[in-house]
mmCIF file of C-alpha atoms in Angstrom:
data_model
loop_
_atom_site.group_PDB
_atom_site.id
_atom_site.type_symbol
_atom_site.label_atom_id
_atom_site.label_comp_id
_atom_site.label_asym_id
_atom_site.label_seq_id
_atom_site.Cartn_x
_atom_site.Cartn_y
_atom_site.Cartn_z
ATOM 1 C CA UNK H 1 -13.015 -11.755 -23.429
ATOM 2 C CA UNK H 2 -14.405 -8.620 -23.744
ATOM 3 C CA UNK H 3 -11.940 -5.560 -24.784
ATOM 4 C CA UNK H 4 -10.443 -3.162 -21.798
ATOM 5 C CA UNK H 5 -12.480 -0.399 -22.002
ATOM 6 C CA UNK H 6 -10.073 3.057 -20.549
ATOM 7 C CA UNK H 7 -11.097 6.231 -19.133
ATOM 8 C CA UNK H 8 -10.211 8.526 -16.367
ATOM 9 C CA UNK H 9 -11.062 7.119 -12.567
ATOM 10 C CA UNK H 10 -14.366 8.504 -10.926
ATOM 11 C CA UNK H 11 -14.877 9.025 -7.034
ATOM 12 C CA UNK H 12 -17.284 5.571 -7.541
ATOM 13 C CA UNK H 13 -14.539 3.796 -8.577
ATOM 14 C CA UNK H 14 -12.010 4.804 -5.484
ATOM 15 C CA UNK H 15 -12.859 1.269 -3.466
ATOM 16 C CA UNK H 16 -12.234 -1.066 -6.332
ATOM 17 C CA UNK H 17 -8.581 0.602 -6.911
ATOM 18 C CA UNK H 18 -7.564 0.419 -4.007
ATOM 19 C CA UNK H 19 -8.462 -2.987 -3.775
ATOM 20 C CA UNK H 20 -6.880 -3.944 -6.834
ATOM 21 C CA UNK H 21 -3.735 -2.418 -5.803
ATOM 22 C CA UNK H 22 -3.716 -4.240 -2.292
ATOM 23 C CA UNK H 23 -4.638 -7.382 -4.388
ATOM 24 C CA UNK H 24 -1.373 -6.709 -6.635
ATOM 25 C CA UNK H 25 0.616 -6.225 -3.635
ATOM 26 C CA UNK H 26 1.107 -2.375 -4.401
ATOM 27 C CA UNK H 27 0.438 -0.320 -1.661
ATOM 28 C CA UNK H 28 3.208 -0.222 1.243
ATOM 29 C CA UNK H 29 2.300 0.806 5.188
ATOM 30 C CA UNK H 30 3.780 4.499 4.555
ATOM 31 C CA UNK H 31 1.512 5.161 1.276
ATOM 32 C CA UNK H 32 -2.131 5.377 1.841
ATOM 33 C CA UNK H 33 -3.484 4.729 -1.339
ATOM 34 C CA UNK H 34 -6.660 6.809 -1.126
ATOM 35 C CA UNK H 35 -4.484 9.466 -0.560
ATOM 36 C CA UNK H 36 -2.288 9.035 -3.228
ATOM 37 C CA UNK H 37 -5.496 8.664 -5.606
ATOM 38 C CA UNK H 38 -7.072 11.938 -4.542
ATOM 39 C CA UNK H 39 -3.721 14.012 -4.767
ATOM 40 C CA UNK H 40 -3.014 12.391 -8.055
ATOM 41 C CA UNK H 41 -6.691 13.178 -9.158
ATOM 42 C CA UNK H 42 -6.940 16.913 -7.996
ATOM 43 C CA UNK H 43 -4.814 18.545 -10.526
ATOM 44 C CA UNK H 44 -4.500 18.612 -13.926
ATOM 45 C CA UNK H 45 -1.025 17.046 -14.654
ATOM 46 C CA UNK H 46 -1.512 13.494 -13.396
ATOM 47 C CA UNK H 47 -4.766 10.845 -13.069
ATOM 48 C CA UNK H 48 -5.721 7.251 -12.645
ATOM 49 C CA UNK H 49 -6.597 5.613 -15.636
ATOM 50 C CA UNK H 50 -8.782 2.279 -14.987
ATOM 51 C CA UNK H 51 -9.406 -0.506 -17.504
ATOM 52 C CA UNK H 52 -12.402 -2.368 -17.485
ATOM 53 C CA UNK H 53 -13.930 -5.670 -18.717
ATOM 54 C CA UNK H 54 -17.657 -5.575 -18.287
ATOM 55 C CA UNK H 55 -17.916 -2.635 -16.203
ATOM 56 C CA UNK H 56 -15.342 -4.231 -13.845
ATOM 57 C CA UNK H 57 -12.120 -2.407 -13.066
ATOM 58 C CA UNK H 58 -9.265 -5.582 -13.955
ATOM 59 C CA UNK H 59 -6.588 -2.519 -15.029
ATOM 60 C CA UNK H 60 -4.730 0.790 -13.551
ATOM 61 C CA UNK H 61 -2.221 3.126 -13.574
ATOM 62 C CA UNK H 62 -1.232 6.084 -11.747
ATOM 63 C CA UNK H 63 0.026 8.836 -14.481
ATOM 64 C CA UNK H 64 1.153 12.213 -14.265
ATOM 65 C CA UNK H 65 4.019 14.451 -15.368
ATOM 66 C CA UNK H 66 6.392 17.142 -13.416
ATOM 67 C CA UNK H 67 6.370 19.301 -15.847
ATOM 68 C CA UNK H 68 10.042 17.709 -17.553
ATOM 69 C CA UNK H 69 8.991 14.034 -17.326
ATOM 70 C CA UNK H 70 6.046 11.458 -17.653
ATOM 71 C CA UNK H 71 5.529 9.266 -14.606
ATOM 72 C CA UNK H 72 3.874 5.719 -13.897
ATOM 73 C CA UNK H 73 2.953 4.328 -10.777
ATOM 74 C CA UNK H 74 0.692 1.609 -9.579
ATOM 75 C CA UNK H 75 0.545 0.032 -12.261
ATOM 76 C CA UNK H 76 -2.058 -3.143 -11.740
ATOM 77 C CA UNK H 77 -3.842 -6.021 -13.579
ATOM 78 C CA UNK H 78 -5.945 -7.948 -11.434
ATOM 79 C CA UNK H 79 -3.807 -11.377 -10.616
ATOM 80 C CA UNK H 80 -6.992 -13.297 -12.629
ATOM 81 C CA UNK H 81 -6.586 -11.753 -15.328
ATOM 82 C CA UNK H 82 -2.383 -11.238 -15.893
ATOM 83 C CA UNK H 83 -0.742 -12.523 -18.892
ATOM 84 C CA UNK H 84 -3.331 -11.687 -20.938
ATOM 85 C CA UNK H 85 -1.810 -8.254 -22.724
ATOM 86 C CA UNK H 86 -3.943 -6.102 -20.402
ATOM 87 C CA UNK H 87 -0.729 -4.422 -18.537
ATOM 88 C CA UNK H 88 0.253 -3.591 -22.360
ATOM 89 C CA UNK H 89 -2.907 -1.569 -23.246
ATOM 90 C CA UNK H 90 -3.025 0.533 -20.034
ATOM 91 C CA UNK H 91 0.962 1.200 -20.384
ATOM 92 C CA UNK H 92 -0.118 2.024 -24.143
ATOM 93 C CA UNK H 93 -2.982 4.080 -22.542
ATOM 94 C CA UNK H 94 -0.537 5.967 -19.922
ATOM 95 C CA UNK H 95 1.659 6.992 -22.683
ATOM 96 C CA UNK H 96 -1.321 8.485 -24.956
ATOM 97 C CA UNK H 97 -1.967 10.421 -22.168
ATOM 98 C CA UNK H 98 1.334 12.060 -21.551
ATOM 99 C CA UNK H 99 1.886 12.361 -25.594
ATOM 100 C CA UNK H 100 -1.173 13.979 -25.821
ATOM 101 C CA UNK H 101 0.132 16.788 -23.012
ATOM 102 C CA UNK H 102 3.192 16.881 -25.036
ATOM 103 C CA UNK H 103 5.578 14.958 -22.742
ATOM 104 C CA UNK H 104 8.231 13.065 -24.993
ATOM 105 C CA UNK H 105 9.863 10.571 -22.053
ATOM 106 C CA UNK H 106 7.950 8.243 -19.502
ATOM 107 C CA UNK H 107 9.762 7.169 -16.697
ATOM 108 C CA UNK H 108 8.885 4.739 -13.676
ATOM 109 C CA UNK H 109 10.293 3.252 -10.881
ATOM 110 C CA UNK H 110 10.381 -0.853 -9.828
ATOM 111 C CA UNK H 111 12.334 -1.759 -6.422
ATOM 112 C CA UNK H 112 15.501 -3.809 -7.633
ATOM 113 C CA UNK H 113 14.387 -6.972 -6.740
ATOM 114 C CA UNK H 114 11.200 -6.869 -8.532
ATOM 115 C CA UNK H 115 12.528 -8.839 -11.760
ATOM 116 C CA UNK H 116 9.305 -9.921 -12.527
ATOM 117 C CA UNK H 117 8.096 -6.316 -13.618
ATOM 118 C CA UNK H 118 11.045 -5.297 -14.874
ATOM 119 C CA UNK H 119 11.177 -7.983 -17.452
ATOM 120 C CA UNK H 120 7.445 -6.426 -18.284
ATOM 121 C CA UNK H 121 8.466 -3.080 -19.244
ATOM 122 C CA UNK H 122 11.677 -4.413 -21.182
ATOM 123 C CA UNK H 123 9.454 -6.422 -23.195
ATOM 124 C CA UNK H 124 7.480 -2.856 -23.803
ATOM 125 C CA UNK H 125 10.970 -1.513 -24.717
ATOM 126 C CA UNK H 126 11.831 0.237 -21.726
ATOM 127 C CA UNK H 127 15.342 0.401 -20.070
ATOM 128 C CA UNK H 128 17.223 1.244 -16.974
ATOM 129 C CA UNK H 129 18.642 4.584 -16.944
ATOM 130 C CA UNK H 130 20.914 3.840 -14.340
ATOM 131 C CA UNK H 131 20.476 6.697 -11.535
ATOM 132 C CA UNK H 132 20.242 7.129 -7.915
ATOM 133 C CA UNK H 133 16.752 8.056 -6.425
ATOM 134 C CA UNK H 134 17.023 9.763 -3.335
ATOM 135 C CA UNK H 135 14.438 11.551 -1.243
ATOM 136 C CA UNK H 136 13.187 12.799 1.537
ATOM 137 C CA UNK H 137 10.047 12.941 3.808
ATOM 138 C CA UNK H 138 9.066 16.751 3.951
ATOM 139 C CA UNK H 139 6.129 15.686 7.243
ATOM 140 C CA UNK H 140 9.674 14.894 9.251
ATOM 141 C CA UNK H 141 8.829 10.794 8.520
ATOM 142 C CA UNK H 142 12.208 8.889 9.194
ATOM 143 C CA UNK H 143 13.431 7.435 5.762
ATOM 144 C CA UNK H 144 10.973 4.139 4.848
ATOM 145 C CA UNK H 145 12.440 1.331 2.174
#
């Protein structure tokens, strides 16, 4: 296997994320995820980054900081090509990013049930910080899962 190959996403590559994110079960009916792509893309403190294996994107993650914090979201390896360290290098990749803007903590968020995922990032040394997320829809949505 060829190695992941990492850079920043490009408007070409706005199809094949989203379908790897739908094919990794990511995206929920309240999140449209070329939405989310284009905000995350438009300013300077967050990106995509994409991995690829011969020009194919298999690898992404949605990075960014607030300024305080790192953040990850979206988080994908194509289902084909899982359990191969791939998730590794574009966590790895994610956190070069924020180092290299001077952010010191990453933080993400997996729904509770999601053991699967959680195990992931524990095995990348991550832990739960046990806190309550709350929030709010500022559009006047009613509250969503």
């Amino acid at each position: 296997m060829s190695e992941l190959a990492i850079d920043e996403a490009t408007d070409a590559d706005i199809d094949a994320i989203v379908a790897l994110w739908l094919a990794c079960g990511l995206t929920r009916p309240w999140n449209d995820p070329r939405t989310d792509i284009d905000f995350a893309r438009k300013g300077p403190n967050s990106t995509i980054l994409v991995g690829r294996i011969d020009g194919a994107i298999v690898a992404s993650v949605m990075v960014g900081h607030d300024g305080h914090r790192g953040w990850f979201y979206y988080l994908s390896v194509a289902p084909q090509m899982q359990k191969r360290g791939l998730g590794r290098v574009i966590v790895e990749a994610a956190e070069q990013w924020l180092k290299a803007r001077g952010v010191v903590k990453a933080m993400l968020m997996v729904r509770q049930d999601n053991t699967a995922v959680q195990k992931f990032y524990e095995s990348l040394g991550y832990f739960d910080q046990p806190r309550t997320v709350m929030a709010r829809w500022l559009d006047g949505r009613d509250p969503t899962p």
